[in-house]
CSV table of C-alpha atoms (C1' of nucleotides) in Angstrom, one decimal:
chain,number,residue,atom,x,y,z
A,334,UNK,CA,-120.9,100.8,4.2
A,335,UNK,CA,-118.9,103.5,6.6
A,336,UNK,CA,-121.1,105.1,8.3
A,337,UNK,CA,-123.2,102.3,8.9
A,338,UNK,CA,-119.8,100.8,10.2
A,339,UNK,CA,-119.4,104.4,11.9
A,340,UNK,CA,-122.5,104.2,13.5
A,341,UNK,CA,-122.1,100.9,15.2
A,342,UNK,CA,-118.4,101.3,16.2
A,343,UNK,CA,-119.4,104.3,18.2
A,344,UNK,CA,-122.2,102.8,19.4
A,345,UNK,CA,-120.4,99.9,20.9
A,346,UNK,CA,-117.0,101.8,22.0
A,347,UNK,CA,-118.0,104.4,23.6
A,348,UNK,CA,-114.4,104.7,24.5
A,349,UNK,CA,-113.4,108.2,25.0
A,350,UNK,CA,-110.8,109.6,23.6
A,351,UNK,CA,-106.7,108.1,24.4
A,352,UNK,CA,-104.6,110.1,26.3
A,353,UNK,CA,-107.5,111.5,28.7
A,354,UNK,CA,-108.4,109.4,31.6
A,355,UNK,CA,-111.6,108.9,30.4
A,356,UNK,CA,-114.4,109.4,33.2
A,357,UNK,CA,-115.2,106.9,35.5
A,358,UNK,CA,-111.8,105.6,35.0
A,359,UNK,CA,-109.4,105.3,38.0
A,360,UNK,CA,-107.4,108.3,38.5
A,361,UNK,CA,-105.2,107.7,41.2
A,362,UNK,CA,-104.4,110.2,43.7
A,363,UNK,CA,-101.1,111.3,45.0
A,364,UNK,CA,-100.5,113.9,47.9
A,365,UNK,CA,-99.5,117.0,46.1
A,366,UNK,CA,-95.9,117.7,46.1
A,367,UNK,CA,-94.3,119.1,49.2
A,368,UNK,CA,-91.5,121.6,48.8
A,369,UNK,CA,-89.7,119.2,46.3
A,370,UNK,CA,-89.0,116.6,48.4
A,371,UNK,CA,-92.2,115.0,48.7
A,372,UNK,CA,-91.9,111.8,46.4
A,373,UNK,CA,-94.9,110.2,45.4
A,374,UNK,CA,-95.7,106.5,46.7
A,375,UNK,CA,-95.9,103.5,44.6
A,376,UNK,CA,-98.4,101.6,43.3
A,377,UNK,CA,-101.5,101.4,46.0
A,378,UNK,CA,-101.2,98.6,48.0
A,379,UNK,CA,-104.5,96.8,49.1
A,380,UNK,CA,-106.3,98.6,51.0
A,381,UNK,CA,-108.7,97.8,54.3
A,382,UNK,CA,-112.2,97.9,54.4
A,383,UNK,CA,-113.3,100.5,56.7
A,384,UNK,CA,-116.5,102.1,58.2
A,385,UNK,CA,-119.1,103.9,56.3
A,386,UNK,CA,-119.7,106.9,58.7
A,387,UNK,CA,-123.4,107.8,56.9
A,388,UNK,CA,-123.9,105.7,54.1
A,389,UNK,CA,-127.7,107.1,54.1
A,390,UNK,CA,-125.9,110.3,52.4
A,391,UNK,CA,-125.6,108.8,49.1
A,392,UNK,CA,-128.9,109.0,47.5
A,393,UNK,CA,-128.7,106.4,44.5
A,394,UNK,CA,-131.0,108.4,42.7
A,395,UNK,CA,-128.9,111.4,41.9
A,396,UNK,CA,-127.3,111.5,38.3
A,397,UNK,CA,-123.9,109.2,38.2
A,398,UNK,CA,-124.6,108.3,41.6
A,399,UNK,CA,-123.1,111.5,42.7
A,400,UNK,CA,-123.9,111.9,46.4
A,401,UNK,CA,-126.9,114.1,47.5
A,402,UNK,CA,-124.7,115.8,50.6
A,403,UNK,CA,-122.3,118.4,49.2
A,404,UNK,CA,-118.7,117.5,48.8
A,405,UNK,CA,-120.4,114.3,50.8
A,406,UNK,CA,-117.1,112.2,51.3
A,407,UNK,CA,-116.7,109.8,48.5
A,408,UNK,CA,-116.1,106.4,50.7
A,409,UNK,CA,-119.3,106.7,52.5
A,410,UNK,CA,-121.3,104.9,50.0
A,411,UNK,CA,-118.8,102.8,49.9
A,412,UNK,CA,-120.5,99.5,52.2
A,413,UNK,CA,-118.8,98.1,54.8
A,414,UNK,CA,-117.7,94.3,54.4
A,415,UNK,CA,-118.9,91.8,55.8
A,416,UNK,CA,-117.3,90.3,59.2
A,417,UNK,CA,-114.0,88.8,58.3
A,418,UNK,CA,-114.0,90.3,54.9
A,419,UNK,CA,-111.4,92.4,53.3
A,420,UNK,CA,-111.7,95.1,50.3
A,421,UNK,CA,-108.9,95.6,48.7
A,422,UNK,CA,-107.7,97.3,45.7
A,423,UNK,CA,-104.1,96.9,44.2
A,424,UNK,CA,-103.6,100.3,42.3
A,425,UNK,CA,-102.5,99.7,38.6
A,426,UNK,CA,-98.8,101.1,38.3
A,427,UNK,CA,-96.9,103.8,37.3
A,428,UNK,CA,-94.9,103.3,33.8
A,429,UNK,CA,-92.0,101.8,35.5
A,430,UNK,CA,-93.2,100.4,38.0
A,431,UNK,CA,-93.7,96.8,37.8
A,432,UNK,CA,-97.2,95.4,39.3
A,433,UNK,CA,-96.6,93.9,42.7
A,434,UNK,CA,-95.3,90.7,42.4
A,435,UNK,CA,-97.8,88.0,42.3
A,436,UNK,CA,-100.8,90.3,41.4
A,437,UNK,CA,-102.6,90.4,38.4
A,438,UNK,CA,-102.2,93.2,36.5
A,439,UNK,CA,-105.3,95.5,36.2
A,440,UNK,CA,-107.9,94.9,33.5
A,441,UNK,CA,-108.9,97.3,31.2
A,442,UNK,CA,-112.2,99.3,31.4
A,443,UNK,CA,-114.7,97.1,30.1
A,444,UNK,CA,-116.8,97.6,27.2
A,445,UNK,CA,-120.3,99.4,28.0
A,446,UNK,CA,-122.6,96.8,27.9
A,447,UNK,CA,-124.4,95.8,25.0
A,448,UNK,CA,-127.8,97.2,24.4
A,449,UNK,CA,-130.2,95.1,22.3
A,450,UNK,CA,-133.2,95.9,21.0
A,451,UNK,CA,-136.8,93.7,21.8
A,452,UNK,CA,-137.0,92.7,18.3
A,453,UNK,CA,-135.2,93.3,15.4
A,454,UNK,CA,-136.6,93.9,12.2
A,455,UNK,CA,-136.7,90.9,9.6
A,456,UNK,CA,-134.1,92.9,7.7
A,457,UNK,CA,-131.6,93.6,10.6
A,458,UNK,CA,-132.4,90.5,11.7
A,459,UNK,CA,-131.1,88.2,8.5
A,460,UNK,CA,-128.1,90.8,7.6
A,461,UNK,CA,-127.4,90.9,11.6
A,462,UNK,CA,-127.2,94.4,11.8
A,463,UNK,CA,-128.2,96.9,14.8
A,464,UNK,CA,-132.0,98.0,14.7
A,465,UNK,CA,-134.2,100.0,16.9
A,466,UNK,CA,-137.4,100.0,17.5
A,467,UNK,CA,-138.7,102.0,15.3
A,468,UNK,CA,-140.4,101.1,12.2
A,469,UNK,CA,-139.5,101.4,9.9
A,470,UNK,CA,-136.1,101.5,11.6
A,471,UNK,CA,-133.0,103.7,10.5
A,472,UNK,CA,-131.3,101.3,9.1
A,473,UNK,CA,-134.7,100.0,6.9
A,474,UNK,CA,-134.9,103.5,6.0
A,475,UNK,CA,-131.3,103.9,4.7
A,476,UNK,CA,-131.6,101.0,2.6
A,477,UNK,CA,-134.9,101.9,0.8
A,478,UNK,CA,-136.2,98.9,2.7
A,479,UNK,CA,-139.0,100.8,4.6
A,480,UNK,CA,-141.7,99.0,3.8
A,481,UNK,CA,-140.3,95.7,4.3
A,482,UNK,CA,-139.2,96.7,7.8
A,483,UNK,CA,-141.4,94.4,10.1
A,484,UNK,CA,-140.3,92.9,13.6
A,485,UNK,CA,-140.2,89.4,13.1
A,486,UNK,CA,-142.2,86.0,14.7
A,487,UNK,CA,-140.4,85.3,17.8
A,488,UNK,CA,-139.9,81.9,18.2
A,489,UNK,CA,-141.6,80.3,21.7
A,490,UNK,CA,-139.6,78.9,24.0
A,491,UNK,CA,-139.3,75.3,24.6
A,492,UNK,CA,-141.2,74.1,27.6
A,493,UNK,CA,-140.3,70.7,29.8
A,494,UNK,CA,-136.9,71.0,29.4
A,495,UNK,CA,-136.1,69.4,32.9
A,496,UNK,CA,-132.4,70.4,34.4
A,497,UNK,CA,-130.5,69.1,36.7
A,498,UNK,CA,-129.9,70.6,40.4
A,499,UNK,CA,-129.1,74.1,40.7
A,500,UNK,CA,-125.3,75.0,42.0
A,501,UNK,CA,-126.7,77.7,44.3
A,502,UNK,CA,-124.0,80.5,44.3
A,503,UNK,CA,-122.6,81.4,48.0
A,504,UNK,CA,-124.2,84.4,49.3
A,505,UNK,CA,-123.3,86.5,52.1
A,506,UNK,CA,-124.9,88.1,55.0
A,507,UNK,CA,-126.7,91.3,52.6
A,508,UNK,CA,-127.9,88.9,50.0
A,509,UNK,CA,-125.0,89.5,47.7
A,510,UNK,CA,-123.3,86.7,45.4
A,511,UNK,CA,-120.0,86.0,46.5
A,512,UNK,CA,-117.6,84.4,43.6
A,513,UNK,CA,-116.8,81.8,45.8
A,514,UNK,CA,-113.3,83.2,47.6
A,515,UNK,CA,-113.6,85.4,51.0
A,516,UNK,CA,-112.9,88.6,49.7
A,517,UNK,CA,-116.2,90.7,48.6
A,518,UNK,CA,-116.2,92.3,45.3
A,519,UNK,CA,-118.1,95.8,45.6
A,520,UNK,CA,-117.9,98.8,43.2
A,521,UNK,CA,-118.9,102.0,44.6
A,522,UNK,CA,-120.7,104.1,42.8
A,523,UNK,CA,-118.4,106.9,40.9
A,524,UNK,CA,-119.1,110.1,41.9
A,525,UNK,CA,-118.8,112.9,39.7
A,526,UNK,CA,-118.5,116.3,41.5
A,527,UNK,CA,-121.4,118.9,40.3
A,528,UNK,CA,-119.9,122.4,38.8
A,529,UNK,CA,-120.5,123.8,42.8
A,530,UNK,CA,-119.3,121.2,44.6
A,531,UNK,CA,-115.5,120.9,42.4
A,532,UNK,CA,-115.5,124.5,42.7
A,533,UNK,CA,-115.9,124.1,46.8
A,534,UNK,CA,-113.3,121.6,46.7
A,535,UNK,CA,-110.8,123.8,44.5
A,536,UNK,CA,-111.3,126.0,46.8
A,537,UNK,CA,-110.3,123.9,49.2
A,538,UNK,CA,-107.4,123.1,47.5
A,539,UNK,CA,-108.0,119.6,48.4
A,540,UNK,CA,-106.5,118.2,45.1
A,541,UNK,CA,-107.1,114.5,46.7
A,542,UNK,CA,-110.5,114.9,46.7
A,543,UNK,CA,-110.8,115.5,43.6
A,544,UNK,CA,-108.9,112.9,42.3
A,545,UNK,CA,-110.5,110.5,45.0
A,546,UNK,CA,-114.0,111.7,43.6
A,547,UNK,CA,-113.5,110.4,39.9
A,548,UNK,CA,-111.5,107.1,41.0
A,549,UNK,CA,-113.3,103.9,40.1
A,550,UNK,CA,-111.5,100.5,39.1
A,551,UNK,CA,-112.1,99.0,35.9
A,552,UNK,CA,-115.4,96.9,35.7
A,553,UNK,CA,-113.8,94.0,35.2
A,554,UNK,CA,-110.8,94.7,37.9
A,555,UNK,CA,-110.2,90.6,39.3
A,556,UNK,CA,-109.5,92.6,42.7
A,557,UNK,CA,-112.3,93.5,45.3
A,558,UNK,CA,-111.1,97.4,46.6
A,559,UNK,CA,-112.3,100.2,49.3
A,560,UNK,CA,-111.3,103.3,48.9
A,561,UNK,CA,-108.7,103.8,51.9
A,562,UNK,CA,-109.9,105.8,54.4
A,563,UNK,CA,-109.3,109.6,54.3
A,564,UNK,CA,-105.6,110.5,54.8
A,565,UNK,CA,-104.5,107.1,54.5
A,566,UNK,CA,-101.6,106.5,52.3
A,567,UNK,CA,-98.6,103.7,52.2
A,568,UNK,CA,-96.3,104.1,54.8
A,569,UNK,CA,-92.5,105.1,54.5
A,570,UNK,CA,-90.0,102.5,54.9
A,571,UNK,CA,-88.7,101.2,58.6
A,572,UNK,CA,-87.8,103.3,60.7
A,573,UNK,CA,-88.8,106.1,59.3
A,574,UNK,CA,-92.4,108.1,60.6
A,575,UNK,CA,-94.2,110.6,59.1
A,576,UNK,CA,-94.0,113.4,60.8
A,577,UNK,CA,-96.7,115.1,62.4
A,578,UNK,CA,-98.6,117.5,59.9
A,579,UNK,CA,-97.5,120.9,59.8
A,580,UNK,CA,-99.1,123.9,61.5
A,581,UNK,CA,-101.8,125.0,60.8
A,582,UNK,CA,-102.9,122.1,58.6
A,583,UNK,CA,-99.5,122.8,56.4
A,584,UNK,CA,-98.2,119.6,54.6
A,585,UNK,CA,-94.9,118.6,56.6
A,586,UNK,CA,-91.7,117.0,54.9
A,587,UNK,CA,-91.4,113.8,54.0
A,588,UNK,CA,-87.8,112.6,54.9
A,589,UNK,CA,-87.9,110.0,52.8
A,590,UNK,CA,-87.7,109.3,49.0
A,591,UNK,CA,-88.9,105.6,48.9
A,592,UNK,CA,-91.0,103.5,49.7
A,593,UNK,CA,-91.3,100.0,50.5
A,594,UNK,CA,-93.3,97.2,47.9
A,595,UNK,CA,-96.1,96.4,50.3
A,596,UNK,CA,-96.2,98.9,52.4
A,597,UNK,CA,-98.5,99.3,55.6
A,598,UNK,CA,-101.8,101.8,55.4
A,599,UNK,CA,-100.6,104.7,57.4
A,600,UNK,CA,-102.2,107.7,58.7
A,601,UNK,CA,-101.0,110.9,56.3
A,602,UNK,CA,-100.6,113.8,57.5
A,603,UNK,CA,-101.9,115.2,54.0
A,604,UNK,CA,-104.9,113.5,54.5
A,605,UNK,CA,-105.4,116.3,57.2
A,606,UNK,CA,-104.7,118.9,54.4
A,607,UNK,CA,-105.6,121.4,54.0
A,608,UNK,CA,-109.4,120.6,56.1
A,609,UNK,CA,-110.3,118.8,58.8
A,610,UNK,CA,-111.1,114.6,57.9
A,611,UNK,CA,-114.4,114.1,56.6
A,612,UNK,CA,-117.9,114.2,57.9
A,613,UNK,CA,-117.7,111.0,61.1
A,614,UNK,CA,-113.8,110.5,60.8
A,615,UNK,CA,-111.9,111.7,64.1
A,616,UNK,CA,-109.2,113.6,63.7
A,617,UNK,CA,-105.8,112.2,62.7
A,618,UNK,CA,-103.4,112.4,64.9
A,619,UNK,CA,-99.8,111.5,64.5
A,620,UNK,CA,-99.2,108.5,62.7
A,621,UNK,CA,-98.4,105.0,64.4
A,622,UNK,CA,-94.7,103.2,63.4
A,623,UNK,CA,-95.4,101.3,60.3
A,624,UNK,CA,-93.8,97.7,60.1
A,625,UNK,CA,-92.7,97.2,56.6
A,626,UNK,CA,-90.6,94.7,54.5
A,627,UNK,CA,-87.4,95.9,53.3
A,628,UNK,CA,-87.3,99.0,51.2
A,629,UNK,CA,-86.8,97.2,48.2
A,630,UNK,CA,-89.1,99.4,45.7
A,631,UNK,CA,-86.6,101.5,44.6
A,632,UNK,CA,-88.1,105.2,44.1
A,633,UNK,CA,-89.4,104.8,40.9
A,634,UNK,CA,-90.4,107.7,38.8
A,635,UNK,CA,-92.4,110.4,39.3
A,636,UNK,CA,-95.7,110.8,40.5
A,637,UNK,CA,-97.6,109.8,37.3
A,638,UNK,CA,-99.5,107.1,38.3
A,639,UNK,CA,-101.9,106.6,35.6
A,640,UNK,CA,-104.6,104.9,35.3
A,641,UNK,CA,-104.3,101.1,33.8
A,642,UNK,CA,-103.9,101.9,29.8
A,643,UNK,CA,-103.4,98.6,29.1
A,644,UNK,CA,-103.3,98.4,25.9
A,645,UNK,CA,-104.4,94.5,24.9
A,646,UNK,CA,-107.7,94.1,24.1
A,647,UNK,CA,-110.0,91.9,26.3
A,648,UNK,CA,-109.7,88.2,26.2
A,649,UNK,CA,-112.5,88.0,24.8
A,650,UNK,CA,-111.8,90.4,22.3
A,651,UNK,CA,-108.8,88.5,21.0
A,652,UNK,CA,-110.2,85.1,21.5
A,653,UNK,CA,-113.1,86.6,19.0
A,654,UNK,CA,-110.9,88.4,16.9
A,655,UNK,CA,-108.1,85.2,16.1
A,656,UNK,CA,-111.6,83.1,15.1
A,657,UNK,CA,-111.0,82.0,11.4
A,658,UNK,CA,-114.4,82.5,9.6
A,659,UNK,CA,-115.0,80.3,7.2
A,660,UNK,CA,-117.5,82.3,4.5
A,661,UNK,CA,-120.1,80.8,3.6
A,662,UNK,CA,-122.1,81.4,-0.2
A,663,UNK,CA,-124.3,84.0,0.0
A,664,UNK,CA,-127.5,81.8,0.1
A,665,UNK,CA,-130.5,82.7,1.5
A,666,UNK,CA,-131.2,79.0,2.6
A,667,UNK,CA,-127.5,78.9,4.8
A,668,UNK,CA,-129.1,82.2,5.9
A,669,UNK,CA,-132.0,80.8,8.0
A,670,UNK,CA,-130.4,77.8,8.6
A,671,UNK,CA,-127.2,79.2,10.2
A,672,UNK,CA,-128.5,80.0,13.8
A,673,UNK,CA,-129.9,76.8,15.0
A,674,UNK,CA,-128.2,76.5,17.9
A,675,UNK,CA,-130.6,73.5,19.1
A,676,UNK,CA,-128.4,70.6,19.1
A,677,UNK,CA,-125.3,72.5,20.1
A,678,UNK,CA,-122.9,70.0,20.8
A,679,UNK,CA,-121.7,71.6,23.9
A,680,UNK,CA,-124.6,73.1,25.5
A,681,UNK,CA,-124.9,76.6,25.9
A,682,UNK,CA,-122.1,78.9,26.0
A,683,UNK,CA,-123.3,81.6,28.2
A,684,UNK,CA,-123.5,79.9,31.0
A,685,UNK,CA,-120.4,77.5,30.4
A,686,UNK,CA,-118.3,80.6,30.2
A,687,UNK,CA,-119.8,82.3,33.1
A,688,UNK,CA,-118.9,79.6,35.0
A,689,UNK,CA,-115.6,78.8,34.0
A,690,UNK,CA,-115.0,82.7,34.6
A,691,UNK,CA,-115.8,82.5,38.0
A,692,UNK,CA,-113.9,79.3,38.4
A,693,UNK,CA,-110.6,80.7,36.9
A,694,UNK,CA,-110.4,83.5,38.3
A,695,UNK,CA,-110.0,81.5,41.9
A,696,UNK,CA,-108.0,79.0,41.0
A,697,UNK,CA,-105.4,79.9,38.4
A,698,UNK,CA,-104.2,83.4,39.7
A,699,UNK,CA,-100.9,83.0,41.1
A,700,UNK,CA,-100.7,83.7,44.8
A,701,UNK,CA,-100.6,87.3,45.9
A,702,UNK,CA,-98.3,88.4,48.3
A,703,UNK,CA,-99.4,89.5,51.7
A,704,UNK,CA,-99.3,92.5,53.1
A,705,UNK,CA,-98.2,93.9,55.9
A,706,UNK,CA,-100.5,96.2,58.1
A,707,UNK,CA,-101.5,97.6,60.9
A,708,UNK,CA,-103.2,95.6,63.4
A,709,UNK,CA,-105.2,98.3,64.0
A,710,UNK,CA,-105.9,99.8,60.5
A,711,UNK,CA,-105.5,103.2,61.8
A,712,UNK,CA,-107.6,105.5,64.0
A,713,UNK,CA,-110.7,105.7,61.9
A,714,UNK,CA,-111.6,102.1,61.9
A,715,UNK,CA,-110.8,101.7,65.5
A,716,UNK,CA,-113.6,104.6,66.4
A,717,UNK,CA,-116.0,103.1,64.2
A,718,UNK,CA,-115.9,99.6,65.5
A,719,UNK,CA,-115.7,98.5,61.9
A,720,UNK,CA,-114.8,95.2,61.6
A,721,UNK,CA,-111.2,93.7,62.5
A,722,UNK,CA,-109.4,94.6,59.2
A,723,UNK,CA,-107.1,91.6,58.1
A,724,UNK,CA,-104.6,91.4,55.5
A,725,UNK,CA,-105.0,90.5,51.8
A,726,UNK,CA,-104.0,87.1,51.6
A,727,UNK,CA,-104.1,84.9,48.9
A,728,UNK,CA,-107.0,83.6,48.0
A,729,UNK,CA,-107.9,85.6,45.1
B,924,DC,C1',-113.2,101.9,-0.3
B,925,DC,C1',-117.7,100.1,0.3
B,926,DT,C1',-121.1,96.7,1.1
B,927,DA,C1',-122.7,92.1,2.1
B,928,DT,C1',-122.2,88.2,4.7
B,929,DC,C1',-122.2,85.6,8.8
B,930,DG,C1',-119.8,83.2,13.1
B,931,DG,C1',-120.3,83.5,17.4
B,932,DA,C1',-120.1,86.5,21.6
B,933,DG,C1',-123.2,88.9,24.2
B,934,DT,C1',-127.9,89.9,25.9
B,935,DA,C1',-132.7,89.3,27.3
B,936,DT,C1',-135.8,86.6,29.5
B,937,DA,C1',-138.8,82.4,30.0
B,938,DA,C1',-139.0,78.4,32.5
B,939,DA,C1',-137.3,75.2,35.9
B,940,DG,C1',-135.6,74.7,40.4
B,941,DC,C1',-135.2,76.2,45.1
B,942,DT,C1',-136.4,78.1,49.6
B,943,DG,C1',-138.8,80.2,53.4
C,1039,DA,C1',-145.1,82.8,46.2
C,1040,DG,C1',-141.1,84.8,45.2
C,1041,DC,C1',-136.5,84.4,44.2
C,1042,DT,C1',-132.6,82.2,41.8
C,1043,DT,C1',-130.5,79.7,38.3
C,1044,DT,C1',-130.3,77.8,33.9
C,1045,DA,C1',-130.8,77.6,29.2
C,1046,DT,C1',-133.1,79.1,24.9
C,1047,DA,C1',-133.8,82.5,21.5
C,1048,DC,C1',-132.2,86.3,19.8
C,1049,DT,C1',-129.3,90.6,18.6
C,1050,DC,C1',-125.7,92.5,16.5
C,1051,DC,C1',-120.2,93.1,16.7
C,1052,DG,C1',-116.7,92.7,14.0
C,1053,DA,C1',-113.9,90.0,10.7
C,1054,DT,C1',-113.6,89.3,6.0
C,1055,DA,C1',-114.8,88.3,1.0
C,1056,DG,C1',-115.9,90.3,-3.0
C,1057,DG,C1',-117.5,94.1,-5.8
C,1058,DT,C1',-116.7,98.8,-7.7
DNA sequence: CCTATCGGAGTATAAAGCTG
DNA sequence: AGCTTTATACTCCGATAGGT
């Protein structure tokens, strides 16, 4: 029946709508054009980890996560790695550009978790259909099957079952679960701007704010990420330096139309623009030389660096979508007999797949590149003490 | 096109194991 | 004791057969 149908597609894909970058969603900022000559960089390269000026600002409890401070800065609930430990984030790519050479491509935006209720009704339950907890619920109702809708006997669980030893998962210094490699995964809360605190920044005209404020990898992104620190962008090619910024906070020319592949994290002059840097960051002056392979990534198009629209479904999705059913007789007797999963010739799947997930993900990714950078990751880090910055290397 | 069916992925959570 | 890990029990997505 459609809207049945209807009802649960929505329910599950609470996609929104193509085209859009829907929210959450990275949305990748670019320095605003500068007097046409101002070409925007590539692809992100990884970024450092960097310190949190005042990561008491963000106050978890406020809707979305949005920060409690106005126009707080967006990195500062961002949490600082652990000693040795590198955030990073490869950006997804422009159309045209081809993902950095030896990195995964971006995932897409997971599906929204799945939502179940305690207990189904014995009518959901054998025709496997969403219920709620209502009784009767919806679906009973819409089917004239109100006054069968009960919740079902849930069946107790098995006791004694021994188990053999635990594989304790690695944990680091604040208690988190690594995945086994030595590069942290942590996803910072997105922030949404309230109405007061966008129209402060439009104002502003600080257009990278904004952007930076709604930028969130996918869920599922393989790569840990920071935010880069405010101003910081890839740097130009040898030889060439950014200027210092213009006066009076102006955006200066950018002499140069590419950039290189990897390039270093730089200090940007429009990260000075049009403000001063955020709350704790001192102020950016001039920008070191940047060491950098050869130019090779040629200029590629324009500044539409979107965020990842890849179209392919999850893996999952596609392994679960090739299954061949094989339909059974409608009998009421296959029915209850279907789900016994007791006896399952190869245990559980849950945990096998989490498992192999983790596993996978460390030891079948091609090796990444490294990346040349700074030794001193720029002036921000330096006056926070943060910890030494090292390159992404490969051990994703 | 609509509905019923149902395999199996995904989720919740109880129980076992571990650790301070 | 409290936390973590594992595995069971269950929900319900989504593909598809069959009916109208």
């Amino acid at each position: 029946m459609s809207s049945e149908a209807a009802k649960s597609t929505s329910s599950s894909s609470s996609s929104p709508q193509e085209g859009a970058p829907p929210q959450g969603v990275p949305h990748y900022p670019q320095p605003p054009p500068y007097n046409g000559h101002y070409q925007p960089p590539p692809p992100y390269p990884p970024f450092y980890a960097y310190p949190v000026p005042d990561p008491a600002h963000h106050d978890p409890n406020a809707p979305n996560g949005a920060p409690s401070q106005p126009v707080a800065p967006f990195f500062m609930a961002v949490p600082p790695p652990p000693p040795g430990m590198v955030y990073a984030y490869p950006m997804p790519t422009a159309p045209g550009y081809p993902f950095p050479a030896g990195l995964p491509p971006p995932q897409p935006a997971p599906k929204p978790k799945r939502k179940q209720v305690k207990m189904a009704c014995t009518n959901c339950a054998s025709a496997c259909k969403r219920c709620d907890e209502a009784r009767p619920c919806e679906r009973c109702i819409k089917y004239g099957l109100a006054e069968t809708c009960v919740d079902g006997v849930r069946k107790e669980r098995k006791k004694g079952i021994k188990r053999g030893p635990y594989k304790r998962k690695n944990r680091n210094a604040s208690g988190e679960p690594t995945n086994g490699k030595f590069i942290e995964i942590h996803r910072p809360p997105v922030f949404r701007l309230t109405a007061e605190q966008a129209t402060r920044q439009q104002k502003a005209s600080s257009r990278l704010h904004q952007l930076r404020a709604i930028q969130c990898p996918p869920e599922s992104y393989p790569f840990p990420f920071v935010y880069p620190p405010y101003g910081y962008v890839p740097a130009p090619p040898d030889g060439q330096q950014h200027p210092e910024g213009g006066p009076n906070g102006a955006p200066p020319a950018m002499p140069h139309p590419v950039y290189p592949p990897y390039p270093t994290l730089y200090p940007h002059p429009y990260g000075a623009y049009p403000g001063a840097p955020p709350m704790g960051y001192p102020p950016i002056s001039g920008a070191p030389v940047a060491t950098s392979p050869n130019g090779a990534n040629a200029g590629k198009p324009d500044s539409s660096i979107t965020p990842p629209t890849n179209g392919s479904a999850s893996t999952t999705d596609a392994a679960s979508k090739g299954k061949k059913r094989a339909r059974g007789k409608s009998d009421e007797g296959a029915r209850s007999a279907k789900k016994s999963k007791d006896g399952h010739p190869e245990g559980p799947t849950s945990n096998g797949d989490s498992l192999g997930g983790e596993e996978a993900a460390g030891k079948d990714q091609p090796q990444p590149p490294t990346f040349p950078v700074h030794s001193e990751s720029g002036p921000a880090a330096a006056a926070f003490g943060g910890p030494e910055p090292r390159p992404l290397m490969a051990t994703m």
